[in-house]
Amino acid sequence: MATVTQAYRFALDPTPRHRRALASHCGAARYAYNWGLQLVQQRLEQRRAGEDVEVPWTLSELRLEWNRAKSQIAPWWAENSKEAYSSGLDGLARALKNWTDHRSGRRRGRRMGFPRPKRKGHCRDACRFTTGQIKVLPDRKHIQLPRIGVLKTHESTRKLARRLEQGTARIIAATISRQADRWFVSFTVEVQRHLPTANGKAGVVGVDAGVRHLAVLSTGVVVPNPHAVQRSLRKLRRINRELHRRKLGSRRRGQSRRRLARVHARAANLRRDALHKLTTTLATEHSTIVVEHLNLAGMVRNRHLARALADCGLAELRRQLAYKTAWYGSRLVVADRFYPSSKTCSACGWVRAKLTLAERTFICEACGLRIDRDLNAARNLATLAQHVAQSGWETQNARGADRKAQLVGRWP
Ligand SMILES: [Zn+2]
């Protein structure tokens, strides 16, 4: 038995009154964030001018300042749960910390700028509750949140409710968020899980995530995209073209934009669902799973829809595999980002100089192998892990405290 932190997310069916309360709480979080940010900037300027002032930087410091000022600047504060303001200030404290950590070299990855104000309609609407009445009601159709009250869920909460009733789960926090025009609640839960060992599983499997297929496995199995995703992709392209024909700031452009957001959310949900089925199968049936490295920092701004979706798919695949391999006692290996998994011949090891995205078949000029591009990549990934095992690399079980997947295959 081990304690793992897990999220349970449910779509909500809010009444108009609930919708207003949900939006109000997210607005309150945004307000507190922006207010705190302004205060920090103001104090920093005062300090630069030589004044001796305290600059609030942590959540508790920011909360202290907020409580001192709230009846002056936000006399309506009692309309929302105090958790809403706390949630906004918490977001700010984290952003400030990311910025200082990045500047001092303690944080790797994408450059972290100084926090910027959140604009309504441009930022994620979300609010996190950590104390108060956070409940999953025994009828499995309702949940309860502080101040907002009892909300109906769109789907049954039985998976979480069952665990709560058995006493194998404990709710730590609840986050409400909006995606397109739908509201969600996500519970952060501490769950007691049995962690099995890797015994009795098939060996290594290489996974190549793509756009044409959800994934291609080194075993030759092609996991197709759900049909609904293909349909959504076509629809996305159409609405995208339509959006760009509309005049900037017009009412119809707004309509297209909202429709695009809805189709996008649906496509992403369908993909995520399909990926969940795939990653559970992989983690329960294989002892070692090898995936490509993905440059998360570089993937954000990419104009090509197909490429962007493939990146999202791969990021989500890796995220799910990272915790599921820990749950099911298997191991996740991530190939080094410079490992040429698609350019290498999986039969003889010859490396092609160049392979464009349009080339669907890999043809080896050394041994004459003709093979599907994705299958070739998946096979290379699987081989990579076998080399790692043979060369006596320290193999790391994902059940350890350090859940980071292992990076292998650094190429000259
Ligand atoms: Zn070859």
Short mmCIF file of C-alpha atoms and ligand atoms in Angstrom, two decimals:
data_model
loop_
_atom_site.label_atom_id
_atom_site.label_comp_id
_atom_site.label_asym_id
_atom_site.label_seq_id
_atom_site.Cartn_x
_atom_site.Cartn_y
_atom_site.Cartn_z
CA MET A 1 0.00 0.00 0.00
CA ALA A 2 1.20 3.48 -0.78
CA THR A 3 -0.37 6.91 -0.67
CA VAL A 4 -0.57 8.64 -4.03
CA THR A 5 -2.08 11.98 -4.92
CA GLN A 6 -4.65 11.67 -7.62
CA ALA A 7 -7.17 13.98 -9.28
CA TYR A 8 -10.82 13.19 -9.92
CA ARG A 9 -12.47 15.55 -12.37
CA PHE A 10 -16.20 15.84 -12.96
CA ALA A 11 -18.21 18.00 -15.33
CA LEU A 12 -20.92 20.01 -13.55
CA ASP A 13 -24.52 20.83 -14.39
CA PRO A 14 -24.82 24.23 -12.75
CA THR A 15 -28.04 26.22 -12.55
CA PRO A 16 -27.92 29.87 -13.73
CA ARG A 17 -27.48 30.92 -10.09
CA HIS A 18 -24.59 28.47 -9.72
CA ARG A 19 -23.00 29.73 -12.93
CA ARG A 20 -23.01 33.25 -11.54
CA ALA A 21 -21.49 32.05 -8.25
CA LEU A 22 -18.81 29.99 -10.03
CA ALA A 23 -17.88 32.91 -12.28
CA SER A 24 -17.92 35.26 -9.29
CA HIS A 25 -15.44 33.08 -7.39
CA CYS A 26 -13.09 32.86 -10.36
CA GLY A 27 -13.41 36.62 -10.81
CA ALA A 28 -12.61 37.13 -7.13
CA ALA A 29 -9.48 34.98 -7.45
CA ARG A 30 -8.40 37.02 -10.48
CA TYR A 31 -9.12 40.28 -8.63
CA ALA A 32 -7.02 39.29 -5.63
CA TYR A 33 -4.20 38.16 -7.93
CA ASN A 34 -4.18 41.46 -9.82
CA TRP A 35 -4.49 43.51 -6.65
CA GLY A 36 -1.57 41.67 -5.04
CA LEU A 37 0.55 42.04 -8.17
CA GLN A 38 -0.05 45.78 -8.25
CA LEU A 39 0.87 46.04 -4.57
CA VAL A 40 4.10 44.10 -5.11
CA GLN A 41 5.08 46.31 -8.06
CA GLN A 42 4.29 49.45 -6.10
CA ARG A 43 6.38 48.31 -3.11
CA LEU A 44 9.25 47.28 -5.37
CA GLU A 45 9.25 50.77 -6.88
CA GLN A 46 9.18 52.38 -3.44
CA ARG A 47 12.11 50.23 -2.43
CA ARG A 48 14.01 51.20 -5.58
CA ALA A 49 13.37 54.84 -4.66
CA GLY A 50 15.17 54.18 -1.39
CA GLU A 51 12.18 53.77 0.95
CA ASP A 52 12.35 51.07 3.60
CA VAL A 53 9.22 48.99 2.84
CA GLU A 54 8.25 45.33 3.15
CA VAL A 55 7.48 43.62 -0.17
CA PRO A 56 4.95 40.79 0.37
CA TRP A 57 6.20 37.72 -1.48
CA THR A 58 4.75 34.59 0.13
CA LEU A 59 1.12 33.52 0.42
CA SER A 60 0.93 34.32 4.13
CA GLU A 61 2.44 37.79 3.63
CA LEU A 62 0.10 38.52 0.73
CA ARG A 63 -2.90 37.25 2.70
CA LEU A 64 -2.01 39.50 5.60
CA GLU A 65 -1.92 42.54 3.31
CA TRP A 66 -5.18 41.50 1.66
CA ASN A 67 -7.03 41.10 4.96
CA ARG A 68 -5.80 44.53 6.03
CA ALA A 69 -7.00 46.19 2.81
CA LYS A 70 -10.06 44.19 1.72
CA SER A 71 -12.85 46.23 3.31
CA GLN A 72 -11.39 49.36 1.73
CA ILE A 73 -10.73 48.14 -1.80
CA ALA A 74 -13.29 45.34 -2.10
CA PRO A 75 -16.24 46.04 0.21
CA TRP A 76 -18.10 43.20 -1.54
CA TRP A 77 -15.54 40.62 -0.45
CA ALA A 78 -18.02 38.73 1.76
CA GLU A 79 -20.01 37.69 -1.33
CA ASN A 80 -17.40 35.04 -2.13
CA SER A 81 -15.69 32.42 -0.02
CA LYS A 82 -12.40 33.65 1.45
CA GLU A 83 -10.84 30.72 -0.33
CA ALA A 84 -11.35 32.52 -3.65
CA TYR A 85 -9.05 35.41 -2.68
CA SER A 86 -6.62 33.00 -1.11
CA SER A 87 -6.56 31.00 -4.34
CA GLY A 88 -5.68 34.10 -6.39
CA LEU A 89 -2.97 35.17 -3.95
CA ASP A 90 -1.58 31.63 -3.90
CA GLY A 91 -1.27 31.76 -7.69
CA LEU A 92 0.60 35.05 -7.38
CA ALA A 93 2.95 33.75 -4.68
CA ARG A 94 3.79 30.75 -6.90
CA ALA A 95 4.38 32.99 -9.94
CA LEU A 96 6.69 35.24 -7.91
CA LYS A 97 8.59 32.22 -6.63
CA ASN A 98 8.95 30.80 -10.16
CA TRP A 99 10.36 34.11 -11.28
CA THR A 100 12.95 34.35 -8.48
CA ASP A 101 13.85 30.66 -8.82
CA HIS A 102 14.38 31.07 -12.52
CA ARG A 103 16.52 34.18 -12.07
CA SER A 104 18.72 32.45 -9.53
CA GLY A 105 19.05 29.36 -11.72
CA ARG A 106 17.13 27.09 -9.34
CA ARG A 107 14.43 26.42 -11.90
CA ARG A 108 15.04 24.84 -15.29
CA GLY A 109 12.92 24.95 -18.39
CA ARG A 110 11.08 27.78 -20.02
CA ARG A 111 12.05 31.31 -19.13
CA MET A 112 9.81 32.70 -16.40
CA GLY A 113 9.00 36.37 -16.72
CA PHE A 114 7.73 38.62 -13.97
CA PRO A 115 4.04 37.84 -13.35
CA ARG A 116 1.64 39.79 -15.54
CA PRO A 117 -1.90 40.90 -14.75
CA LYS A 118 -4.67 38.43 -15.59
CA ARG A 119 -7.22 39.71 -18.08
CA LYS A 120 -10.82 38.60 -18.01
CA GLY A 121 -11.53 36.34 -20.99
CA HIS A 122 -7.82 35.85 -21.67
CA CYS A 123 -6.82 33.86 -18.62
CA ARG A 124 -7.97 30.50 -17.29
CA ASP A 125 -11.03 30.84 -15.06
CA ALA A 126 -10.24 28.75 -12.01
CA CYS A 127 -10.47 28.85 -8.24
CA ARG A 128 -9.18 26.39 -5.65
CA PHE A 129 -10.79 25.52 -2.31
CA THR A 130 -8.66 23.94 0.38
CA THR A 131 -10.76 24.30 3.52
CA GLY A 132 -14.44 24.38 4.46
CA GLN A 133 -17.32 22.25 3.25
CA ILE A 134 -15.82 20.24 0.40
CA LYS A 135 -17.87 17.09 -0.04
CA VAL A 136 -18.95 14.40 -2.44
CA LEU A 137 -22.56 13.65 -1.47
CA PRO A 138 -23.59 10.00 -0.93
CA ASP A 139 -26.19 10.10 -3.76
CA ARG A 140 -23.17 10.22 -6.15
CA LYS A 141 -24.81 12.94 -8.21
CA HIS A 142 -23.95 16.03 -6.17
CA ILE A 143 -20.95 17.73 -4.64
CA GLN A 144 -20.72 20.52 -2.10
CA LEU A 145 -18.38 23.51 -2.09
CA PRO A 146 -17.97 26.37 0.41
CA ARG A 147 -20.34 29.28 -0.21
CA ILE A 148 -21.41 27.98 -3.65
CA GLY A 149 -23.35 25.13 -2.04
CA VAL A 150 -24.60 21.86 -3.50
CA LEU A 151 -23.97 21.40 -7.23
CA LYS A 152 -25.22 18.66 -9.52
CA THR A 153 -22.56 16.72 -11.38
CA HIS A 154 -23.01 15.85 -15.05
CA GLU A 155 -21.66 12.35 -14.49
CA SER A 156 -21.71 9.94 -11.55
CA THR A 157 -19.07 10.48 -8.87
CA ARG A 158 -19.14 6.80 -7.89
CA LYS A 159 -15.43 6.13 -8.48
CA LEU A 160 -14.44 8.70 -5.91
CA ALA A 161 -17.49 8.21 -3.65
CA ARG A 162 -16.73 4.49 -3.33
CA ARG A 163 -13.18 5.18 -2.20
CA LEU A 164 -14.34 7.83 0.26
CA GLU A 165 -16.89 5.43 1.75
CA GLN A 166 -14.25 2.69 2.09
CA GLY A 167 -11.93 5.17 3.75
CA THR A 168 -9.15 4.72 1.18
CA ALA A 169 -9.30 8.32 -0.02
CA ARG A 170 -9.14 11.78 1.50
CA ILE A 171 -10.02 15.02 -0.31
CA ILE A 172 -7.31 17.68 0.01
CA ALA A 173 -8.66 20.36 -2.29
CA ALA A 174 -11.24 21.11 -4.96
CA THR A 175 -10.64 23.30 -8.00
CA ILE A 176 -13.43 24.72 -10.11
CA SER A 177 -12.58 25.69 -13.68
CA ARG A 178 -14.25 26.62 -16.94
CA GLN A 179 -13.42 25.06 -20.28
CA ALA A 180 -15.24 26.65 -23.22
CA ASP A 181 -18.78 26.98 -21.77
CA ARG A 182 -18.60 24.03 -19.40
CA TRP A 183 -17.73 24.04 -15.70
CA PHE A 184 -15.67 21.35 -14.00
CA VAL A 185 -14.67 20.44 -10.50
CA SER A 186 -11.40 18.63 -9.90
CA PHE A 187 -10.73 17.04 -6.52
CA THR A 188 -7.16 16.57 -5.39
CA VAL A 189 -7.31 13.33 -3.43
CA GLU A 190 -4.88 11.31 -1.35
CA VAL A 191 -5.55 7.70 -2.28
CA GLN A 192 -4.30 4.45 -0.71
CA ARG A 193 -3.34 2.18 -3.57
CA HIS A 194 -1.85 -1.28 -3.89
CA LEU A 195 1.34 -0.98 -5.90
CA PRO A 196 1.98 -4.26 -7.73
CA THR A 197 5.38 -5.43 -8.94
CA ALA A 198 6.50 -5.77 -12.54
CA ASN A 199 6.26 -9.59 -12.46
CA GLY A 200 4.27 -11.38 -15.11
CA LYS A 201 4.33 -8.61 -17.68
CA ALA A 202 5.48 -8.55 -21.27
CA GLY A 203 8.85 -6.85 -21.76
CA VAL A 204 9.75 -3.60 -23.41
CA VAL A 205 7.42 -1.64 -25.64
CA GLY A 206 8.27 1.46 -27.67
CA VAL A 207 5.48 3.98 -28.26
CA ASP A 208 5.34 6.54 -31.04
CA ALA A 209 2.50 9.02 -30.56
CA GLY A 210 1.27 10.77 -33.66
CA VAL A 211 -1.53 12.56 -35.43
CA ARG A 212 -2.58 10.00 -38.04
CA HIS A 213 -2.82 7.36 -35.35
CA LEU A 214 -3.13 7.83 -31.62
CA ALA A 215 -0.02 5.70 -31.26
CA VAL A 216 2.03 3.01 -32.97
CA LEU A 217 3.64 0.36 -30.75
CA SER A 218 6.89 -1.46 -31.46
CA THR A 219 4.90 -4.71 -31.30
CA GLY A 220 3.25 -3.64 -34.56
CA VAL A 221 -0.04 -2.69 -32.93
CA VAL A 222 -1.55 0.47 -34.40
CA VAL A 223 -3.85 2.27 -32.00
CA PRO A 224 -6.19 4.36 -34.15
CA ASN A 225 -7.60 7.74 -33.29
CA PRO A 226 -11.21 7.59 -32.18
CA HIS A 227 -13.45 8.40 -35.17
CA ALA A 228 -14.93 11.35 -33.34
CA VAL A 229 -11.49 12.94 -33.11
CA GLN A 230 -11.01 12.73 -36.88
CA ARG A 231 -14.36 14.45 -37.34
CA SER A 232 -13.46 17.15 -34.84
CA LEU A 233 -10.15 17.73 -36.63
CA ARG A 234 -11.92 18.44 -39.92
CA LYS A 235 -14.37 20.69 -38.13
CA LEU A 236 -11.53 22.55 -36.39
CA ARG A 237 -9.87 23.32 -39.72
CA ARG A 238 -13.14 24.65 -41.15
CA ILE A 239 -14.00 26.87 -38.20
CA ASN A 240 -10.42 28.14 -38.07
CA ARG A 241 -10.65 29.29 -41.70
CA GLU A 242 -14.05 30.81 -41.00
CA LEU A 243 -12.67 32.67 -37.98
CA HIS A 244 -9.93 34.28 -40.02
CA ARG A 245 -12.42 35.54 -42.63
CA ARG A 246 -14.38 37.40 -39.94
CA LYS A 247 -13.66 41.02 -39.19
CA LEU A 248 -11.66 41.66 -36.03
CA GLY A 249 -13.87 42.60 -33.08
CA SER A 250 -17.13 41.71 -34.88
CA ARG A 251 -19.97 39.82 -33.24
CA ARG A 252 -19.66 36.94 -35.73
CA ARG A 253 -15.95 36.61 -35.02
CA GLY A 254 -16.83 36.24 -31.35
CA GLN A 255 -19.31 33.50 -32.27
CA SER A 256 -16.72 31.64 -34.34
CA ARG A 257 -14.19 31.98 -31.58
CA ARG A 258 -16.53 30.45 -28.99
CA ARG A 259 -17.46 27.64 -31.38
CA LEU A 260 -13.80 26.94 -32.03
CA ALA A 261 -13.14 26.77 -28.29
CA ARG A 262 -15.98 24.25 -27.84
CA VAL A 263 -14.81 21.96 -30.66
CA HIS A 264 -11.23 22.23 -29.40
CA ALA A 265 -12.29 21.24 -25.87
CA ARG A 266 -14.28 18.31 -27.23
CA ALA A 267 -11.44 17.04 -29.40
CA ALA A 268 -9.00 17.34 -26.50
CA ASN A 269 -11.37 15.46 -24.16
CA LEU A 270 -11.92 12.65 -26.67
CA ARG A 271 -8.19 12.30 -27.21
CA ARG A 272 -7.48 12.32 -23.50
CA ASP A 273 -10.06 9.59 -22.92
CA ALA A 274 -8.56 7.41 -25.63
CA LEU A 275 -5.09 8.04 -24.23
CA HIS A 276 -6.25 6.97 -20.76
CA LYS A 277 -7.36 3.58 -22.12
CA LEU A 278 -4.05 3.20 -23.97
CA THR A 279 -1.79 4.19 -21.06
CA THR A 280 -3.60 1.90 -18.62
CA THR A 281 -3.14 -1.04 -21.01
CA LEU A 282 0.53 -0.16 -21.54
CA ALA A 283 1.32 0.27 -17.86
CA THR A 284 -0.47 -2.92 -16.80
CA GLU A 285 0.81 -5.17 -19.60
CA HIS A 286 4.43 -4.07 -20.09
CA SER A 287 7.33 -3.82 -17.66
CA THR A 288 9.16 -1.06 -19.55
CA ILE A 289 7.63 1.63 -21.75
CA VAL A 290 9.81 3.87 -23.92
CA VAL A 291 8.63 7.18 -25.32
CA GLU A 292 10.25 10.05 -27.16
CA HIS A 293 11.48 13.11 -25.37
CA LEU A 294 9.37 16.18 -25.98
CA ASN A 295 10.67 19.68 -25.77
CA LEU A 296 7.85 21.14 -23.72
CA ALA A 297 9.28 24.64 -23.72
CA GLY A 298 9.55 24.73 -27.48
CA MET A 299 6.19 23.23 -28.29
CA VAL A 300 3.94 26.00 -27.07
CA ARG A 301 4.05 28.31 -30.06
CA ASN A 302 3.54 26.21 -33.13
CA ARG A 303 1.32 27.31 -35.95
CA HIS A 304 0.81 23.92 -37.49
CA LEU A 305 -2.36 22.40 -36.14
CA ALA A 306 -1.29 18.82 -36.79
CA ARG A 307 2.10 19.26 -35.13
CA ALA A 308 0.59 21.08 -32.16
CA LEU A 309 -1.93 18.30 -31.62
CA ALA A 310 0.74 15.62 -31.86
CA ASP A 311 2.76 17.48 -29.24
CA CYS A 312 -0.26 17.75 -26.95
CA GLY A 313 -0.90 14.04 -27.43
CA LEU A 314 2.69 13.16 -26.57
CA ALA A 315 2.77 15.46 -23.55
CA GLU A 316 -0.47 13.95 -22.26
CA LEU A 317 0.75 10.40 -23.01
CA ARG A 318 3.89 11.02 -20.98
CA ARG A 319 2.04 12.70 -18.14
CA GLN A 320 -0.34 9.75 -17.80
CA LEU A 321 2.41 7.15 -18.17
CA ALA A 322 4.53 8.86 -15.52
CA TYR A 323 2.00 8.20 -12.77
CA LYS A 324 0.44 5.02 -14.12
CA THR A 325 3.82 3.27 -14.36
CA ALA A 326 4.21 4.12 -10.68
CA TRP A 327 0.74 2.74 -9.87
CA TYR A 328 1.23 -0.49 -11.77
CA GLY A 329 4.90 -1.11 -10.99
CA SER A 330 6.32 -0.70 -14.47
CA ARG A 331 9.05 1.61 -15.69
CA LEU A 332 8.98 4.63 -18.01
CA VAL A 333 12.02 5.42 -20.12
CA VAL A 334 12.23 8.67 -22.05
CA ALA A 335 14.61 8.84 -25.01
CA ASP A 336 16.99 11.75 -25.16
CA ARG A 337 15.66 14.59 -27.28
CA PHE A 338 18.51 14.24 -29.78
CA TYR A 339 17.96 10.53 -30.29
CA PRO A 340 16.92 10.22 -33.98
CA SER A 341 14.13 7.66 -33.46
CA SER A 342 12.46 8.32 -36.83
CA LYS A 343 15.66 8.69 -38.87
CA THR A 344 17.36 5.48 -37.75
CA CYS A 345 16.84 2.13 -39.47
CA SER A 346 15.34 -0.25 -36.92
CA ALA A 347 16.95 -3.25 -38.66
CA CYS A 348 20.58 -2.21 -39.22
CA GLY A 349 21.06 1.10 -37.42
CA TRP A 350 21.83 3.21 -40.50
CA VAL A 351 20.85 6.86 -39.95
CA ARG A 352 19.20 8.97 -42.64
CA ALA A 353 20.37 12.55 -42.93
CA LYS A 354 16.92 13.98 -43.43
CA LEU A 355 13.33 12.76 -43.16
CA THR A 356 10.49 15.15 -43.82
CA LEU A 357 7.16 14.91 -42.01
CA ALA A 358 5.44 14.11 -45.31
CA GLU A 359 7.46 10.90 -45.83
CA ARG A 360 5.28 8.18 -44.37
CA THR A 361 7.57 5.26 -45.22
CA PHE A 362 11.12 4.83 -44.01
CA ILE A 363 13.39 3.34 -46.66
CA CYS A 364 16.83 2.18 -45.59
CA GLU A 365 19.58 2.76 -48.13
CA ALA A 366 21.90 0.36 -46.35
CA CYS A 367 19.77 -2.79 -45.93
CA GLY A 368 16.76 -1.96 -48.11
CA LEU A 369 14.19 -2.11 -45.33
CA ARG A 370 10.84 -0.51 -46.17
CA ILE A 371 8.74 0.13 -43.08
CA ASP A 372 6.02 2.45 -41.82
CA ARG A 373 7.68 5.52 -40.40
CA ASP A 374 5.89 5.40 -37.02
CA LEU A 375 6.47 1.67 -36.55
CA ASN A 376 10.18 2.20 -37.30
CA ALA A 377 10.37 4.91 -34.65
CA ALA A 378 8.53 2.78 -32.07
CA ARG A 379 10.91 -0.17 -32.72
CA ASN A 380 13.93 2.08 -32.27
CA LEU A 381 12.58 3.30 -28.95
CA ALA A 382 12.09 -0.28 -27.76
CA THR A 383 15.63 -1.24 -28.83
CA LEU A 384 17.00 1.76 -26.99
CA ALA A 385 15.63 0.51 -23.68
CA GLN A 386 17.14 -2.95 -24.24
CA HIS A 387 20.56 -1.35 -24.77
CA VAL A 388 20.09 0.57 -21.57
CA ALA A 389 19.34 -2.62 -19.63
CA GLN A 390 22.29 -4.50 -21.15
CA SER A 391 24.83 -1.74 -20.71
CA GLY A 392 24.22 -1.85 -16.99
CA TRP A 393 22.63 1.55 -16.77
CA GLU A 394 21.14 2.01 -13.42
CA THR A 395 17.52 1.14 -14.01
CA GLN A 396 15.18 3.19 -11.99
CA ASN A 397 11.83 2.05 -10.84
CA ALA A 398 9.24 4.76 -11.08
CA ARG A 399 7.94 3.80 -7.64
CA GLY A 400 10.82 5.57 -5.94
CA ALA A 401 10.54 8.97 -4.38
CA ASP A 402 11.93 10.54 -7.53
CA ARG A 403 9.27 9.94 -10.11
CA LYS A 404 11.20 11.58 -12.92
CA ALA A 405 11.51 9.28 -15.88
CA GLN A 406 14.95 8.30 -16.91
CA LEU A 407 16.59 10.00 -19.87
CA VAL A 408 18.58 7.74 -22.13
CA GLY A 409 20.24 7.50 -25.52
CA ARG A 410 22.29 10.66 -25.63
CA TRP A 411 23.66 10.70 -29.16
CA PRO A 412 26.90 12.40 -30.17
ZN ZN B 1 18.75 -0.70 -42.57
#
